[in-house]
Amino acid sequence: MPARTDQATDPRLLAGLLLARRGQAYFSRKLNELRNDRLDAPSLVAGWTRRHVVAHVGLNARALTRLTEWAATGVETPMYASPTQRDEEIEFAATLPARALRNLCAHAAVHLDVEWRDLPEEAWRAPVRTALGRVVPASETVWMRTREVWVHAVDLDNGGSFDDFPPELLDALLADVVGAWRRRLGPDGLPALVLEPVDREVTYALAPDGTAPDWTVPDGTVPDGTVPNGTVTVRGTAADLTRWATGRGSRGLVTSDGAPVPEPPRWL
Ligand code: ZN
């Protein structure tokens, strides 16, 4: 008989599941507040209407359900057959009648949550592969879903804001973005940037020449000599910095020398 509570017992994982569920509730609330005739309007994602965002968030839950089932059964089921198939599926689902589109999104979220709830403790460590080809433990699906639901709730452009995000989510998102830049661009490809959240102790120092191996400075003090000439310091609240780092505008931010805030590298 399926359990009605999480099989997982690891406190970190349970905290992650809670954050994902809060994000799902936040996304659902922002979506429910939108009338059907407002779904055709543009979202904050370039080229996407709100319909595309809803379709994508629903299909993302299905894709993560496939990874969770993979972990449960050992039978390989990738997130998507191909990037083309993923995009075509979003385009198609975005044309569904409003009620069908809402149902797809809601049901897919419930299904994913049931799969998570019933996943045995040891299966959370089973390796699965993300759409970008990274091999991660199944527990990573929780964070993958968390960032989707929270950030795309803002993308619905219906009053959602990074200012509503819990502090631990903002910190995890900013670290995730910086980590993604680092992985994709390598130490030599990183822009010379210091990110200074004014409401945090931590500072993110991105050293393009690799001189600062520890680019996250927990106490906020960047050691002398580790920041190369020409480095731009971007300063603002953790919420504003995270919004900017995820590619959603530079509102509220300033630079140390008053220059315009640079475009961030792509996140995902
Ligand atoms: Zn997304």
Short mmCIF file of C-alpha atoms and ligand atoms in Angstrom, two decimals:
data_model
loop_
_atom_site.label_atom_id
_atom_site.label_comp_id
_atom_site.label_asym_id
_atom_site.label_seq_id
_atom_site.Cartn_x
_atom_site.Cartn_y
_atom_site.Cartn_z
CA MET A 1 0.00 0.00 0.00
CA PRO A 2 1.42 3.43 -0.88
CA ALA A 3 2.46 5.53 2.07
CA ARG A 4 0.72 8.81 2.82
CA THR A 5 3.88 10.39 4.14
CA ASP A 6 7.37 10.70 2.72
CA GLN A 7 9.49 7.55 2.78
CA ALA A 8 12.57 9.75 2.88
CA THR A 9 13.96 10.47 6.34
CA ASP A 10 17.07 12.55 5.57
CA PRO A 11 16.37 15.97 7.13
CA ARG A 12 18.06 17.88 4.27
CA LEU A 13 15.97 16.06 1.70
CA LEU A 14 12.79 16.65 3.69
CA ALA A 15 13.61 20.36 3.94
CA GLY A 16 14.16 20.38 0.17
CA LEU A 17 10.83 18.68 -0.44
CA LEU A 18 9.13 21.28 1.74
CA LEU A 19 10.67 24.12 -0.28
CA ALA A 20 9.59 22.47 -3.55
CA ARG A 21 6.04 22.04 -2.26
CA ARG A 22 5.89 25.65 -1.06
CA GLY A 23 7.08 26.69 -4.53
CA GLN A 24 4.41 24.57 -6.19
CA ALA A 25 1.78 26.22 -3.99
CA TYR A 26 3.18 29.65 -4.88
CA PHE A 27 3.12 28.88 -8.62
CA SER A 28 -0.42 27.44 -8.40
CA ARG A 29 -1.64 30.49 -6.53
CA LYS A 30 -0.20 32.89 -9.12
CA LEU A 31 -1.72 30.79 -11.90
CA ASN A 32 -5.13 30.50 -10.22
CA GLU A 33 -5.27 34.27 -9.88
CA LEU A 34 -4.99 34.62 -13.66
CA ARG A 35 -8.19 34.58 -15.68
CA ASN A 36 -8.27 32.35 -18.75
CA ASP A 37 -8.33 35.29 -21.14
CA ARG A 38 -5.08 36.59 -19.63
CA LEU A 39 -3.15 33.42 -20.39
CA ASP A 40 -2.42 34.55 -23.95
CA ALA A 41 -0.41 37.58 -22.78
CA PRO A 42 3.39 37.54 -22.85
CA SER A 43 5.30 36.10 -19.89
CA LEU A 44 8.67 37.36 -18.67
CA VAL A 45 10.38 34.59 -20.69
CA ALA A 46 11.39 36.04 -24.06
CA GLY A 47 9.18 34.63 -26.83
CA TRP A 48 6.85 32.80 -24.45
CA THR A 49 3.26 33.59 -23.53
CA ARG A 50 1.95 32.67 -20.08
CA ARG A 51 0.51 29.58 -21.75
CA HIS A 52 4.03 28.44 -22.67
CA VAL A 53 5.17 28.88 -19.07
CA VAL A 54 2.24 26.85 -17.73
CA ALA A 55 2.78 24.14 -20.35
CA HIS A 56 6.51 24.01 -19.60
CA VAL A 57 6.04 23.81 -15.82
CA GLY A 58 3.52 20.97 -16.26
CA LEU A 59 5.71 19.07 -18.71
CA ASN A 60 8.73 19.61 -16.47
CA ALA A 61 6.85 17.80 -13.68
CA ARG A 62 6.22 14.90 -16.05
CA ALA A 63 9.90 14.83 -17.05
CA LEU A 64 11.01 14.79 -13.41
CA THR A 65 8.43 12.09 -12.71
CA ARG A 66 10.20 10.01 -15.38
CA LEU A 67 13.52 10.48 -13.54
CA THR A 68 11.93 9.58 -10.22
CA GLU A 69 10.42 6.42 -11.74
CA TRP A 70 13.82 5.62 -13.22
CA ALA A 71 15.31 5.80 -9.72
CA ALA A 72 12.50 3.64 -8.32
CA THR A 73 12.61 0.91 -10.96
CA GLY A 74 16.12 1.05 -12.43
CA VAL A 75 14.54 1.20 -15.91
CA GLU A 76 16.09 4.13 -17.78
CA THR A 77 13.49 6.77 -18.70
CA PRO A 78 15.08 10.07 -19.79
CA MET A 79 13.51 13.46 -19.09
CA TYR A 80 12.96 14.13 -22.79
CA ALA A 81 13.61 12.11 -25.95
CA SER A 82 15.42 15.15 -27.43
CA PRO A 83 15.53 18.94 -27.05
CA THR A 84 13.36 19.20 -30.19
CA GLN A 85 10.73 16.90 -28.72
CA ARG A 86 10.74 18.94 -25.52
CA ASP A 87 10.16 22.20 -27.41
CA GLU A 88 7.48 20.72 -29.67
CA GLU A 89 5.63 19.35 -26.67
CA ILE A 90 5.62 22.79 -25.03
CA GLU A 91 4.39 24.45 -28.24
CA PHE A 92 1.61 21.90 -28.55
CA ALA A 93 0.49 21.97 -24.91
CA ALA A 94 0.43 25.79 -25.00
CA THR A 95 -2.39 25.57 -27.57
CA LEU A 96 -4.64 23.44 -25.34
CA PRO A 97 -7.93 24.90 -24.09
CA ALA A 98 -7.32 26.78 -20.85
CA ARG A 99 -8.97 24.18 -18.65
CA ALA A 100 -6.97 21.33 -20.20
CA LEU A 101 -3.76 23.30 -19.85
CA ARG A 102 -4.45 24.02 -16.17
CA ASN A 103 -5.34 20.35 -15.58
CA LEU A 104 -2.15 19.14 -17.24
CA CYS A 105 -0.08 21.40 -15.02
CA ALA A 106 -1.92 20.55 -11.80
CA HIS A 107 -2.13 16.78 -12.38
CA ALA A 108 1.51 16.50 -13.40
CA ALA A 109 2.52 18.26 -10.18
CA VAL A 110 0.42 15.91 -8.04
CA HIS A 111 1.81 12.86 -9.85
CA LEU A 112 5.39 13.99 -9.28
CA ASP A 113 4.68 14.57 -5.61
CA VAL A 114 3.20 11.07 -5.22
CA GLU A 115 6.29 9.54 -6.85
CA TRP A 116 8.53 11.52 -4.51
CA ARG A 117 6.48 10.56 -1.47
CA ASP A 118 6.68 6.86 -2.29
CA LEU A 119 10.37 6.78 -3.30
CA PRO A 120 12.24 4.62 -0.76
CA GLU A 121 15.11 6.19 1.14
CA GLU A 122 17.86 4.29 -0.73
CA ALA A 123 16.39 5.00 -4.19
CA TRP A 124 16.88 8.76 -3.65
CA ARG A 125 20.60 8.09 -4.15
CA ALA A 126 20.13 6.23 -7.46
CA PRO A 127 21.88 7.97 -10.38
CA VAL A 128 19.72 9.58 -13.09
CA ARG A 129 20.60 11.89 -15.97
CA THR A 130 19.37 15.45 -16.44
CA ALA A 131 18.31 16.92 -19.79
CA LEU A 132 21.75 18.57 -19.98
CA GLY A 133 23.44 15.18 -19.57
CA ARG A 134 24.60 15.54 -15.98
CA VAL A 135 24.44 12.37 -13.87
CA VAL A 136 22.94 13.26 -10.49
CA PRO A 137 21.30 11.40 -7.60
CA ALA A 138 17.50 11.22 -7.85
CA SER A 139 17.32 13.63 -4.90
CA GLU A 140 18.49 16.37 -7.29
CA THR A 141 15.04 16.27 -8.94
CA VAL A 142 13.73 18.09 -5.87
CA TRP A 143 16.02 21.08 -6.39
CA MET A 144 15.43 20.96 -10.19
CA ARG A 145 11.71 21.28 -9.54
CA THR A 146 12.14 23.87 -6.79
CA ARG A 147 13.90 26.39 -9.04
CA GLU A 148 11.39 25.81 -11.85
CA VAL A 149 8.24 26.45 -9.82
CA TRP A 150 9.51 29.48 -7.92
CA VAL A 151 11.20 31.27 -10.81
CA HIS A 152 8.46 30.53 -13.35
CA ALA A 153 5.85 31.78 -10.87
CA VAL A 154 7.55 35.16 -11.29
CA ASP A 155 7.65 34.65 -15.07
CA LEU A 156 3.83 34.48 -15.10
CA ASP A 157 4.10 38.24 -14.60
CA ASN A 158 1.14 38.26 -12.26
CA GLY A 159 2.63 39.85 -9.17
CA GLY A 160 5.10 37.09 -8.27
CA SER A 161 8.41 38.47 -7.03
CA PHE A 162 11.83 37.30 -5.91
CA ASP A 163 11.12 39.42 -2.82
CA ASP A 164 8.58 36.74 -1.81
CA PHE A 165 11.21 33.96 -1.91
CA PRO A 166 12.39 32.44 1.39
CA PRO A 167 15.97 33.54 2.25
CA GLU A 168 17.37 30.00 2.00
CA LEU A 169 15.91 29.71 -1.50
CA LEU A 170 17.54 32.95 -2.66
CA ASP A 171 20.90 31.76 -1.31
CA ALA A 172 20.56 28.37 -2.97
CA LEU A 173 19.51 29.94 -6.27
CA LEU A 174 22.38 32.40 -6.36
CA ALA A 175 24.88 29.66 -5.51
CA ASP A 176 23.29 27.46 -8.20
CA VAL A 177 23.61 30.18 -10.85
CA VAL A 178 27.22 30.98 -9.96
CA GLY A 179 28.02 27.26 -9.93
CA ALA A 180 26.40 26.82 -13.35
CA TRP A 181 28.44 29.73 -14.77
CA ARG A 182 31.58 28.22 -13.34
CA ARG A 183 30.87 24.75 -14.75
CA ARG A 184 29.97 25.99 -18.22
CA LEU A 185 32.45 28.81 -18.67
CA GLY A 186 35.39 27.40 -16.71
CA PRO A 187 37.67 29.60 -14.59
CA ASP A 188 39.04 31.38 -17.67
CA GLY A 189 35.65 32.15 -19.19
CA LEU A 190 34.05 33.71 -16.13
CA PRO A 191 33.40 37.44 -16.25
CA ALA A 192 35.32 39.46 -13.63
CA LEU A 193 32.51 39.94 -11.15
CA VAL A 194 32.02 40.29 -7.44
CA LEU A 195 28.44 39.85 -6.28
CA GLU A 196 27.71 41.53 -2.97
CA PRO A 197 24.31 40.88 -1.42
CA VAL A 198 23.88 43.78 1.03
CA ASP A 199 21.61 41.71 3.27
CA ARG A 200 24.01 38.75 3.57
CA GLU A 201 27.44 37.98 5.00
CA VAL A 202 28.47 36.00 1.91
CA THR A 203 30.19 37.51 -1.14
CA TYR A 204 30.57 35.78 -4.48
CA ALA A 205 33.93 36.57 -6.05
CA LEU A 206 34.30 35.20 -9.55
CA ALA A 207 37.98 35.09 -10.42
CA PRO A 208 38.44 34.73 -14.15
CA ASP A 209 42.11 33.89 -13.85
CA GLY A 210 41.50 31.22 -11.27
CA THR A 211 43.55 32.97 -8.58
CA ALA A 212 40.78 32.67 -6.01
CA PRO A 213 39.98 28.98 -5.73
CA ASP A 214 37.30 29.71 -3.16
CA TRP A 215 35.05 32.03 -5.10
CA THR A 216 32.39 32.04 -2.42
CA VAL A 217 33.65 34.07 0.51
CA PRO A 218 31.53 33.16 3.51
CA ASP A 219 32.36 36.17 5.69
CA GLY A 220 32.07 38.65 2.84
CA THR A 221 35.70 39.77 2.90
CA VAL A 222 37.46 39.21 -0.39
CA PRO A 223 41.19 38.78 0.29
CA ASP A 224 43.48 41.45 -1.22
CA GLY A 225 45.05 40.47 -4.50
CA THR A 226 42.43 37.90 -5.44
CA VAL A 227 40.28 40.30 -7.41
CA PRO A 228 41.78 41.19 -10.80
CA ASN A 229 41.75 44.70 -12.24
CA GLY A 230 38.59 45.56 -14.11
CA THR A 231 36.41 43.48 -11.80
CA VAL A 232 32.88 44.86 -11.53
CA THR A 233 31.22 44.68 -8.13
CA VAL A 234 27.45 44.33 -8.36
CA ARG A 235 25.62 45.20 -5.16
CA GLY A 236 22.00 44.87 -4.05
CA THR A 237 19.67 42.72 -1.99
CA ALA A 238 19.98 38.96 -2.36
CA ALA A 239 16.55 39.03 -4.05
CA ASP A 240 17.61 41.64 -6.63
CA LEU A 241 20.95 39.94 -7.28
CA THR A 242 19.25 36.59 -7.76
CA ARG A 243 16.68 38.09 -10.13
CA TRP A 244 19.51 39.59 -12.18
CA ALA A 245 21.70 36.46 -12.08
CA THR A 246 18.82 34.34 -13.40
CA GLY A 247 18.50 36.73 -16.34
CA ARG A 248 15.41 38.64 -15.21
CA GLY A 249 16.59 42.24 -15.10
CA SER A 250 18.88 44.44 -13.01
CA ARG A 251 16.29 46.41 -11.03
CA GLY A 252 17.58 47.64 -7.67
CA LEU A 253 21.25 46.89 -8.37
CA VAL A 254 24.24 49.23 -8.46
CA THR A 255 27.87 48.77 -9.41
CA SER A 256 30.84 49.89 -7.34
CA ASP A 257 31.98 52.42 -9.97
CA GLY A 258 28.52 53.58 -11.05
CA ALA A 259 28.82 51.89 -14.44
CA PRO A 260 25.73 50.18 -15.88
CA VAL A 261 25.08 46.73 -14.41
CA PRO A 262 26.49 44.19 -16.91
CA GLU A 263 24.43 41.46 -18.55
CA PRO A 264 24.91 38.22 -16.60
CA PRO A 265 26.08 35.08 -18.39
CA ARG A 266 23.29 32.64 -19.28
CA TRP A 267 22.17 30.50 -16.32
CA LEU A 268 20.79 27.23 -17.77
ZN ZN B 1 12.08 26.25 -16.94
#
